PDB file of C-alpha atoms and ligand atoms in Angstrom:
ATOM      1  CA  MET L   1      76.471  -4.121  85.247  1.00  0.00           C
ATOM      2  CA  ASP L   2      74.611  -1.225  86.902  1.00  0.00           C
ATOM      3  CA  GLU L   3      77.362   1.181  85.891  1.00  0.00           C
ATOM      4  CA  ILE L   4      77.405  -0.171  82.334  1.00  0.00           C
ATOM      5  CA  LYS L   5      73.614  -0.011  82.142  1.00  0.00           C
ATOM      6  CA  LYS L   6      73.644   3.615  83.226  1.00  0.00           C
ATOM      7  CA  ILE L   7      76.124   4.614  80.516  1.00  0.00           C
ATOM      8  CA  ALA L   8      74.133   2.626  77.947  1.00  0.00           C
ATOM      9  CA  GLU L   9      70.878   4.321  78.932  1.00  0.00           C
ATOM     10  CA  ASP L  10      72.418   7.776  78.823  1.00  0.00           C
ATOM     11  CA  LYS L  11      73.887   7.168  75.367  1.00  0.00           C
ATOM     12  CA  LYS L  12      70.978   5.019  74.117  1.00  0.00           C
ATOM     13  CA  ILE L  13      73.098   1.999  73.278  1.00  0.00           C
ATOM     14  CA  MET L  14      72.234  -1.658  73.721  1.00  0.00           C
ATOM     15  CA  VAL L  15      73.999  -3.898  76.218  1.00  0.00           C
ATOM     16  CA  ILE L  16      74.962  -7.269  74.739  1.00  0.00           C
ATOM     17  CA  GLU L  17      76.718  -9.436  77.302  1.00  0.00           C
ATOM     18  CA  ASP L  18      79.448 -11.900  76.550  1.00  0.00           C
ATOM     19  CA  ALA L  19      78.147 -14.418  79.063  1.00  0.00           C
ATOM     20  CA  ALA L  20      80.002 -17.278  77.347  1.00  0.00           C
ATOM     21  CA  HIS L  21      80.823 -19.132  80.534  1.00  0.00           C
ATOM     22  CA  ALA L  22      78.416 -17.486  82.970  1.00  0.00           C
ATOM     23  CA  ALA L  23      75.677 -20.139  82.919  1.00  0.00           C
ATOM     24  CA  GLY L  24      74.156 -20.044  86.407  1.00  0.00           C
ATOM     25  CA  ALA L  25      75.963 -16.876  87.492  1.00  0.00           C
ATOM     26  CA  GLU L  26      74.053 -14.100  89.284  1.00  0.00           C
ATOM     27  CA  TYR L  27      74.351 -10.340  89.662  1.00  0.00           C
ATOM     28  CA  LYS L  28      72.523  -8.744  92.577  1.00  0.00           C
ATOM     29  CA  ASN L  29      70.565 -11.988  92.959  1.00  0.00           C
ATOM     30  CA  LYS L  30      69.376 -11.922  89.346  1.00  0.00           C
ATOM     31  CA  LYS L  31      70.481 -14.596  86.883  1.00  0.00           C
ATOM     32  CA  ILE L  32      72.915 -13.484  84.204  1.00  0.00           C
ATOM     33  CA  GLY L  33      70.925 -13.557  80.999  1.00  0.00           C
ATOM     34  CA  SER L  34      67.783 -12.041  82.529  1.00  0.00           C
ATOM     35  CA  PHE L  35      68.374  -8.304  82.558  1.00  0.00           C
ATOM     36  CA  SER L  36      70.426  -6.994  79.601  1.00  0.00           C
ATOM     37  CA  ASP L  37      69.221  -6.409  76.049  1.00  0.00           C
ATOM     38  CA  ALA L  38      70.863  -9.701  75.102  1.00  0.00           C
ATOM     39  CA  SER L  39      73.241 -12.186  76.729  1.00  0.00           C
ATOM     40  CA  CYS L  40      75.252 -14.713  74.739  1.00  0.00           C
ATOM     41  CA  PHE L  41      76.164 -18.051  76.329  1.00  0.00           C
ATOM     42  CA  SER L  42      78.532 -20.607  74.855  1.00  0.00           C
ATOM     43  CA  PHE L  43      78.006 -24.346  75.086  1.00  0.00           C
ATOM     44  CA  TYR L  44      81.399 -25.131  73.587  1.00  0.00           C
ATOM     45  CA  ALA L  45      83.153 -28.250  74.893  1.00  0.00           C
ATOM     46  CA  THR L  46      85.246 -26.435  77.510  1.00  0.00           C
ATOM     47  CA  LYS L  47      82.461 -24.369  79.091  1.00  0.00           C
ATOM     48  CA  ASN L  48      80.591 -24.865  82.374  1.00  0.00           C
ATOM     49  CA  LEU L  49      77.583 -26.046  80.419  1.00  0.00           C
ATOM     50  CA  ALA L  50      78.996 -28.060  77.532  1.00  0.00           C
ATOM     51  CA  MET L  51      77.208 -29.496  74.500  1.00  0.00           C
ATOM     52  CA  ALA L  52      80.265 -29.822  72.232  1.00  0.00           C
ATOM     53  CA  GLU L  53      79.294 -26.715  70.269  1.00  0.00           C
ATOM     54  CA  GLY L  54      76.505 -24.198  70.113  1.00  0.00           C
ATOM     55  CA  GLY L  55      75.111 -21.631  72.468  1.00  0.00           C
ATOM     56  CA  ILE L  56      72.131 -19.526  73.344  1.00  0.00           C
ATOM     57  CA  ILE L  57      71.156 -15.886  73.244  1.00  0.00           C
ATOM     58  CA  THR L  58      68.695 -14.716  75.878  1.00  0.00           C
ATOM     59  CA  THR L  59      66.656 -11.540  75.523  1.00  0.00           C
ATOM     60  CA  ASN L  60      63.441 -10.003  76.799  1.00  0.00           C
ATOM     61  CA  ASN L  61      63.112  -8.006  73.606  1.00  0.00           C
ATOM     62  CA  GLU L  62      60.536  -9.704  71.393  1.00  0.00           C
ATOM     63  CA  GLU L  63      61.563  -7.919  68.233  1.00  0.00           C
ATOM     64  CA  LEU L  64      65.191  -8.902  68.763  1.00  0.00           C
ATOM     65  CA  SER L  65      64.224 -12.484  69.557  1.00  0.00           C
ATOM     66  CA  LYS L  66      62.298 -12.773  66.304  1.00  0.00           C
ATOM     67  CA  LYS L  67      65.154 -11.265  64.335  1.00  0.00           C
ATOM     68  CA  ILE L  68      67.709 -13.651  65.886  1.00  0.00           C
ATOM     69  CA  SER L  69      65.471 -16.659  65.117  1.00  0.00           C
ATOM     70  CA  ILE L  70      65.328 -15.616  61.497  1.00  0.00           C
ATOM     71  CA  LEU L  71      69.038 -14.814  61.199  1.00  0.00           C
ATOM     72  CA  ARG L  72      70.199 -18.092  62.732  1.00  0.00           C
ATOM     73  CA  MET L  73      68.383 -20.130  60.093  1.00  0.00           C
ATOM     74  CA  HIS L  74      69.335 -18.792  56.663  1.00  0.00           C
ATOM     75  CA  GLY L  75      67.158 -15.694  57.110  1.00  0.00           C
ATOM     76  CA  MET L  76      64.031 -17.854  56.750  1.00  0.00           C
ATOM     77  CA  ASP L  77      60.808 -16.573  58.205  1.00  0.00           C
ATOM     78  CA  ARG L  78      59.933 -19.979  59.698  1.00  0.00           C
ATOM     79  CA  SER L  79      62.069 -22.714  61.103  1.00  0.00           C
ATOM     80  CA  ALA L  80      62.814 -25.872  59.131  1.00  0.00           C
ATOM     81  CA  TRP L  81      60.942 -27.770  61.835  1.00  0.00           C
ATOM     82  CA  ASP L  82      57.724 -25.907  61.055  1.00  0.00           C
ATOM     83  CA  ARG L  83      58.135 -26.613  57.377  1.00  0.00           C
ATOM     84  CA  TYR L  84      57.869 -30.355  57.915  1.00  0.00           C
ATOM     85  CA  SER L  85      55.235 -30.309  60.649  1.00  0.00           C
ATOM     86  CA  LYS L  86      51.819 -31.972  60.359  1.00  0.00           C
ATOM     87  CA  THR L  87      49.973 -28.696  59.953  1.00  0.00           C
ATOM     88  CA  GLY L  88      50.539 -28.938  56.220  1.00  0.00           C
ATOM     89  CA  PHE L  89      52.900 -27.525  53.682  1.00  0.00           C
ATOM     90  CA  LYS L  90      53.891 -23.905  54.132  1.00  0.00           C
ATOM     91  CA  GLN L  91      56.258 -22.099  51.827  1.00  0.00           C
ATOM     92  CA  TYR L  92      59.052 -20.332  53.651  1.00  0.00           C
ATOM     93  CA  GLN L  93      60.416 -16.971  52.635  1.00  0.00           C
ATOM     94  CA  ILE L  94      63.913 -15.545  52.882  1.00  0.00           C
ATOM     95  CA  VAL L  95      63.525 -12.182  54.582  1.00  0.00           C
ATOM     96  CA  GLU L  96      67.115 -11.468  55.672  1.00  0.00           C
ATOM     97  CA  ALA L  97      70.670 -12.353  54.667  1.00  0.00           C
ATOM     98  CA  GLY L  98      71.005 -14.963  57.413  1.00  0.00           C
ATOM     99  CA  PHE L  99      73.468 -17.478  58.800  1.00  0.00           C
ATOM    100  CA  LYS L 100      73.513 -21.207  59.477  1.00  0.00           C
ATOM    101  CA  ALA L 101      73.958 -20.792  63.214  1.00  0.00           C
ATOM    102  CA  ASN L 102      71.351 -23.043  64.729  1.00  0.00           C
ATOM    103  CA  MET L 103      72.184 -25.460  67.513  1.00  0.00           C
ATOM    104  CA  THR L 104      71.387 -29.036  66.511  1.00  0.00           C
ATOM    105  CA  ASP L 105      69.003 -31.448  68.241  1.00  0.00           C
ATOM    106  CA  ILE L 106      71.962 -33.789  68.807  1.00  0.00           C
ATOM    107  CA  GLN L 107      73.757 -31.080  70.770  1.00  0.00           C
ATOM    108  CA  ALA L 108      70.588 -30.403  72.737  1.00  0.00           C
ATOM    109  CA  ALA L 109      70.363 -34.135  73.552  1.00  0.00           C
ATOM    110  CA  ILE L 110      73.872 -33.954  75.008  1.00  0.00           C
ATOM    111  CA  GLY L 111      73.061 -30.707  76.762  1.00  0.00           C
ATOM    112  CA  LEU L 112      69.830 -31.550  78.545  1.00  0.00           C
ATOM    113  CA  PRO L 113      71.439 -33.928  81.090  1.00  0.00           C
ATOM    114  CA  GLN L 114      74.297 -31.425  81.470  1.00  0.00           C
ATOM    115  CA  LEU L 115      71.769 -28.737  82.288  1.00  0.00           C
ATOM    116  CA  LYS L 116      70.389 -30.891  85.116  1.00  0.00           C
ATOM    117  CA  LYS L 117      73.900 -31.109  86.590  1.00  0.00           C
ATOM    118  CA  LEU L 118      74.713 -27.423  86.173  1.00  0.00           C
ATOM    119  CA  ASP L 119      73.771 -26.240  89.688  1.00  0.00           C
ATOM    120  CA  PHE L 120      75.644 -29.119  91.293  1.00  0.00           C
ATOM    121  CA  HIS L 121      78.711 -28.518  89.123  1.00  0.00           C
ATOM    122  CA  ASN L 122      78.641 -24.815  89.902  1.00  0.00           C
ATOM    123  CA  SER L 123      78.413 -25.517  93.629  1.00  0.00           C
ATOM    124  CA  GLN L 124      81.435 -27.840  93.324  1.00  0.00           C
ATOM    125  CA  ARG L 125      83.277 -25.065  91.511  1.00  0.00           C
ATOM    126  CA  GLN L 126      82.369 -22.653  94.298  1.00  0.00           C
ATOM    127  CA  LYS L 127      83.904 -24.963  96.923  1.00  0.00           C
ATOM    128  CA  ILE L 128      87.043 -25.314  94.830  1.00  0.00           C
ATOM    129  CA  ALA L 129      87.295 -21.531  94.454  1.00  0.00           C
ATOM    130  CA  GLU L 130      86.968 -21.044  98.210  1.00  0.00           C
ATOM    131  CA  LYS L 131      89.798 -23.508  98.743  1.00  0.00           C
ATOM    132  CA  PHE L 132      91.939 -21.608  96.210  1.00  0.00           C
ATOM    133  CA  GLU L 133      91.177 -18.369  98.039  1.00  0.00           C
ATOM    134  CA  LYS L 134      92.424 -19.807 101.316  1.00  0.00           C
ATOM    135  CA  GLU L 135      95.528 -21.394  99.838  1.00  0.00           C
ATOM    136  CA  LEU L 136      96.563 -18.371  97.788  1.00  0.00           C
ATOM    137  CA  ASP L 137      96.008 -15.628 100.325  1.00  0.00           C
ATOM    138  CA  MET L 138      99.553 -14.343  99.952  1.00  0.00           C
ATOM    139  CA  ASP L 139     101.760 -11.435  98.981  1.00  0.00           C
ATOM    140  CA  CYS L 140     102.314 -10.837  95.213  1.00  0.00           C
ATOM    141  CA  ILE L 141      98.887 -12.274  94.324  1.00  0.00           C
ATOM    142  CA  MET L 142      95.652 -10.315  94.167  1.00  0.00           C
ATOM    143  CA  LEU L 143      92.393 -12.235  94.317  1.00  0.00           C
ATOM    144  CA  GLN L 144      88.962 -11.119  93.140  1.00  0.00           C
ATOM    145  CA  LYS L 145      86.850  -9.512  95.814  1.00  0.00           C
ATOM    146  CA  ARG L 146      83.583 -11.386  96.018  1.00  0.00           C
ATOM    147  CA  LYS L 147      80.380  -9.592  96.923  1.00  0.00           C
ATOM    148  CA  LYS L 148      77.485 -11.197  98.751  1.00  0.00           C
ATOM    149  CA  ASP L 149      74.780 -10.605  96.147  1.00  0.00           C
ATOM    150  CA  ARG L 150      76.857 -11.961  93.224  1.00  0.00           C
ATOM    151  CA  LYS L 151      77.376 -15.553  92.255  1.00  0.00           C
ATOM    152  CA  GLN L 152      80.381 -16.512  90.195  1.00  0.00           C
ATOM    153  CA  VAL L 153      80.530 -19.872  88.473  1.00  0.00           C
ATOM    154  CA  TRP L 154      84.313 -20.192  88.302  1.00  0.00           C
ATOM    155  CA  HIS L 155      84.961 -21.408  84.797  1.00  0.00           C
ATOM    156  CA  PHE L 156      88.571 -21.105  86.009  1.00  0.00           C
ATOM    157  CA  PHE L 157      90.201 -19.406  88.978  1.00  0.00           C
ATOM    158  CA  PRO L 158      91.792 -16.111  87.931  1.00  0.00           C
ATOM    159  CA  ILE L 159      94.619 -14.570  89.935  1.00  0.00           C
ATOM    160  CA  LEU L 160      96.330 -11.219  89.369  1.00  0.00           C
ATOM    161  CA  LEU L 161     100.067 -10.876  89.849  1.00  0.00           C
ATOM    162  CA  ASP L 162     101.381  -7.748  91.512  1.00  0.00           C
ATOM    163  CA  PRO L 163     104.145  -6.837  89.037  1.00  0.00           C
ATOM    164  CA  LYS L 164     105.840  -4.418  91.450  1.00  0.00           C
ATOM    165  CA  LYS L 165     106.566  -7.260  93.822  1.00  0.00           C
ATOM    166  CA  LEU L 166     107.996  -9.689  91.267  1.00  0.00           C
ATOM    167  CA  LYS L 167     111.408  -9.870  89.609  1.00  0.00           C
ATOM    168  CA  VAL L 168     110.215 -11.311  86.293  1.00  0.00           C
ATOM    169  CA  GLU L 169     107.311 -10.783  83.951  1.00  0.00           C
ATOM    170  CA  ARG L 170     104.234 -12.937  83.732  1.00  0.00           C
ATOM    171  CA  SER L 171     105.387 -15.133  80.868  1.00  0.00           C
ATOM    172  CA  ARG L 172     108.301 -16.410  83.003  1.00  0.00           C
ATOM    173  CA  ILE L 173     105.907 -17.133  85.878  1.00  0.00           C
ATOM    174  CA  ILE L 174     103.568 -19.007  83.521  1.00  0.00           C
ATOM    175  CA  ASP L 175     106.463 -21.067  82.106  1.00  0.00           C
ATOM    176  CA  ALA L 176     107.579 -21.980  85.617  1.00  0.00           C
ATOM    177  CA  ILE L 177     104.062 -23.022  86.676  1.00  0.00           C
ATOM    178  CA  GLN L 178     103.679 -25.072  83.474  1.00  0.00           C
ATOM    179  CA  ALA L 179     107.012 -26.740  84.290  1.00  0.00           C
ATOM    180  CA  GLU L 180     105.353 -27.916  87.522  1.00  0.00           C
ATOM    181  CA  ASN L 181     102.833 -29.698  85.297  1.00  0.00           C
ATOM    182  CA  ILE L 182      99.947 -27.290  85.915  1.00  0.00           C
ATOM    183  CA  GLY L 183      98.048 -26.158  82.811  1.00  0.00           C
ATOM    184  CA  VAL L 184      97.431 -22.428  83.137  1.00  0.00           C
ATOM    185  CA  THR L 185      96.076 -19.940  80.626  1.00  0.00           C
ATOM    186  CA  VAL L 186      95.471 -16.221  80.237  1.00  0.00           C
ATOM    187  CA  ASN L 187      91.899 -14.964  80.008  1.00  0.00           C
ATOM    188  CA  TYR L 188      91.776 -12.550  78.280  1.00  0.00           C
ATOM    189  CA  THR L 189      93.977 -10.179  76.349  1.00  0.00           C
ATOM    190  CA  ALA L 190      92.384  -6.725  76.415  1.00  0.00           C
ATOM    191  CA  LEU L 191      90.234  -6.599  73.305  1.00  0.00           C
ATOM    192  CA  HIS L 192      91.437  -3.166  72.184  1.00  0.00           C
ATOM    193  CA  LEU L 193      94.980  -4.541  71.879  1.00  0.00           C
ATOM    194  CA  GLU L 194      94.011  -7.292  69.450  1.00  0.00           C
ATOM    195  CA  PRO L 195      95.194  -6.550  65.903  1.00  0.00           C
ATOM    196  CA  PHE L 196      91.677  -6.355  64.444  1.00  0.00           C
ATOM    197  CA  TYR L 197      90.478  -3.721  66.938  1.00  0.00           C
ATOM    198  CA  ARG L 198      93.715  -1.763  66.709  1.00  0.00           C
ATOM    199  CA  LYS L 199      93.342  -1.597  62.939  1.00  0.00           C
ATOM    200  CA  LYS L 200      89.609  -1.007  62.820  1.00  0.00           C
ATOM    201  CA  PHE L 201      89.314   1.571  65.624  1.00  0.00           C
ATOM    202  CA  GLY L 202      92.874   2.852  66.028  1.00  0.00           C
ATOM    203  CA  PHE L 203      93.130   1.717  69.648  1.00  0.00           C
ATOM    204  CA  LYS L 204      96.564   1.620  71.225  1.00  0.00           C
ATOM    205  CA  ARG L 205      98.285   0.692  74.451  1.00  0.00           C
ATOM    206  CA  GLY L 206      97.482   3.279  77.092  1.00  0.00           C
ATOM    207  CA  ASP L 207      93.870   3.810  75.991  1.00  0.00           C
ATOM    208  CA  PHE L 208      92.387   1.609  78.743  1.00  0.00           C
ATOM    209  CA  PRO L 209      94.998   1.255  81.513  1.00  0.00           C
ATOM    210  CA  ASN L 210      92.885  -0.825  83.908  1.00  0.00           C
ATOM    211  CA  ALA L 211      91.962  -3.385  81.243  1.00  0.00           C
ATOM    212  CA  GLU L 212      95.630  -3.475  80.244  1.00  0.00           C
ATOM    213  CA  PHE L 213      96.742  -4.090  83.819  1.00  0.00           C
ATOM    214  CA  VAL L 214      94.446  -7.100  84.092  1.00  0.00           C
ATOM    215  CA  SER L 215      95.370  -8.231  80.588  1.00  0.00           C
ATOM    216  CA  ASP L 216      99.093  -8.104  81.459  1.00  0.00           C
ATOM    217  CA  ASN L 217      98.984  -9.653  84.908  1.00  0.00           C
ATOM    218  CA  GLU L 218      96.197 -12.230  84.983  1.00  0.00           C
ATOM    219  CA  ILE L 219      96.764 -15.975  85.161  1.00  0.00           C
ATOM    220  CA  SER L 220      93.893 -18.493  85.036  1.00  0.00           C
ATOM    221  CA  LEU L 221      94.229 -21.576  87.198  1.00  0.00           C
ATOM    222  CA  PRO L 222      92.195 -24.618  86.168  1.00  0.00           C
ATOM    223  CA  VAL L 223      88.855 -25.502  87.788  1.00  0.00           C
ATOM    224  CA  TYR L 224      86.666 -28.491  87.023  1.00  0.00           C
ATOM    225  CA  PRO L 225      83.851 -29.972  89.105  1.00  0.00           C
ATOM    226  CA  LYS L 226      85.617 -33.251  89.851  1.00  0.00           C
ATOM    227  CA  MET L 227      88.753 -31.538  91.114  1.00  0.00           C
ATOM    228  CA  THR L 228      89.711 -32.894  94.553  1.00  0.00           C
ATOM    229  CA  GLU L 229      91.083 -30.974  97.526  1.00  0.00           C
ATOM    230  CA  GLU L 230      94.452 -32.625  96.830  1.00  0.00           C
ATOM    231  CA  ASN L 231      94.346 -31.357  93.237  1.00  0.00           C
ATOM    232  CA  VAL L 232      93.776 -27.801  94.471  1.00  0.00           C
ATOM    233  CA  GLU L 233      96.506 -28.137  97.079  1.00  0.00           C
ATOM    234  CA  GLY L 234      98.928 -29.440  94.441  1.00  0.00           C
ATOM    235  CA  ILE L 235      98.219 -26.501  92.136  1.00  0.00           C
ATOM    236  CA  CYS L 236      98.601 -24.007  94.974  1.00  0.00           C
ATOM    237  CA  ARG L 237     101.843 -25.585  96.138  1.00  0.00           C
ATOM    238  CA  ALA L 238     103.265 -25.140  92.637  1.00  0.00           C
ATOM    239  CA  VAL L 239     102.038 -21.535  92.392  1.00  0.00           C
ATOM    240  CA  ARG L 240     103.420 -20.629  95.811  1.00  0.00           C
ATOM    241  CA  LYS L 241     106.770 -22.233  94.997  1.00  0.00           C
ATOM    242  CA  VAL L 242     107.103 -20.204  91.791  1.00  0.00           C
ATOM    243  CA  ILE L 243     105.974 -16.947  93.386  1.00  0.00           C
ATOM    244  CA  GLU L 244     108.315 -17.373  96.378  1.00  0.00           C
ATOM    245  CA  TYR L 245     111.188 -17.982  93.982  1.00  0.00           C
ATOM    246  CA  TYR L 246     110.556 -14.895  91.865  1.00  0.00           C
ATOM    247  CA  LYS L 247     109.386 -12.409  94.454  1.00  0.00           C
ATOM    248  CA  ARG L 248     111.486  -9.320  95.116  1.00  0.00           C
TER     249      ARG L 248
HETATM  250  C1  LIG J 301      84.224 -19.436  74.662  1.00  0.00           C
HETATM  251  C2  LIG J 301      84.053 -17.973  74.684  1.00  0.00           C
HETATM  252  C3  LIG J 301      83.511 -17.314  73.579  1.00  0.00           C
HETATM  253  C4  LIG J 301      83.146 -18.025  72.285  1.00  0.00           C
HETATM  254  O1  LIG J 301      82.128 -18.937  72.436  1.00  0.00           O
HETATM  255  P1  LIG J 301      81.679 -19.791  71.140  1.00  0.00           P
HETATM  256  O2  LIG J 301      80.604 -20.695  71.597  1.00  0.00           O
HETATM  257  O3  LIG J 301      82.903 -20.518  70.671  1.00  0.00           O
HETATM  258  O4  LIG J 301      81.206 -18.787  70.139  1.00  0.00           O
HETATM  259  C5  LIG J 301      83.316 -15.951  73.674  1.00  0.00           C
HETATM  260  N1  LIG J 301      83.643 -15.267  74.794  1.00  0.00           N
HETATM  261  C6  LIG J 301      84.167 -15.870  75.875  1.00  0.00           C
HETATM  262  C7  LIG J 301      84.486 -15.059  77.093  1.00  0.00           C
HETATM  263  C8  LIG J 301      84.407 -17.237  75.851  1.00  0.00           C
HETATM  264  O5  LIG J 301      84.936 -17.833  76.919  1.00  0.00           O
END
């Protein structure tokens, strides 16, 4: 983030973080969501902090905060809640071309107890990740290097394959792991290779080789707070079996 911030300051551009599943994560001992121009969190059903749907944008920029509040609710200059409050009738005004993007009270009611459990869930995830790290410390697999002043929240456990050491490409490895009954995914395809960004900005393969390397070789192993040590061991046994089979 420091490196990104520096570029952004030099070029006078805003930093908007995709913090979709970073609820509770920290960078240099500061909470994600507390230091960029804006950070966007998702509360979708699969995320660390789940409320079925919805999300939150955090910002320290008052002007931006006001603008977002207006945009999320039809471009109205006051929330629907205020309109029906006891302080008397107030006519609202439409001041922007807005969206209907507010989170509902029902979602918040689901989310509040989840929020109380977030730290505990994240600490469970951390233990699971440490177990994965021990079990998958092997040739052909590269693990993330963790730094002391960062806190990950392990929405899943990403591994990177070393393609030079394997006889087949990733899709074959994924198929083989799936055949062992382990649900794995890929997070994420490099954005510049998605059709929309190729078309809109003319990006092509080769433009961002490091992002492409991760995009081509990453596999996400599942993590959930209730996962037991046996679950982790079972997943790792399957991964090791597949990797041993396909290694050069
Ligand atoms: C889930 C996710 C999103 C989308 O979140 P929504 O709440 O569905 O808008 C965006 N980015 C990342 C990295 C995600 O994981």
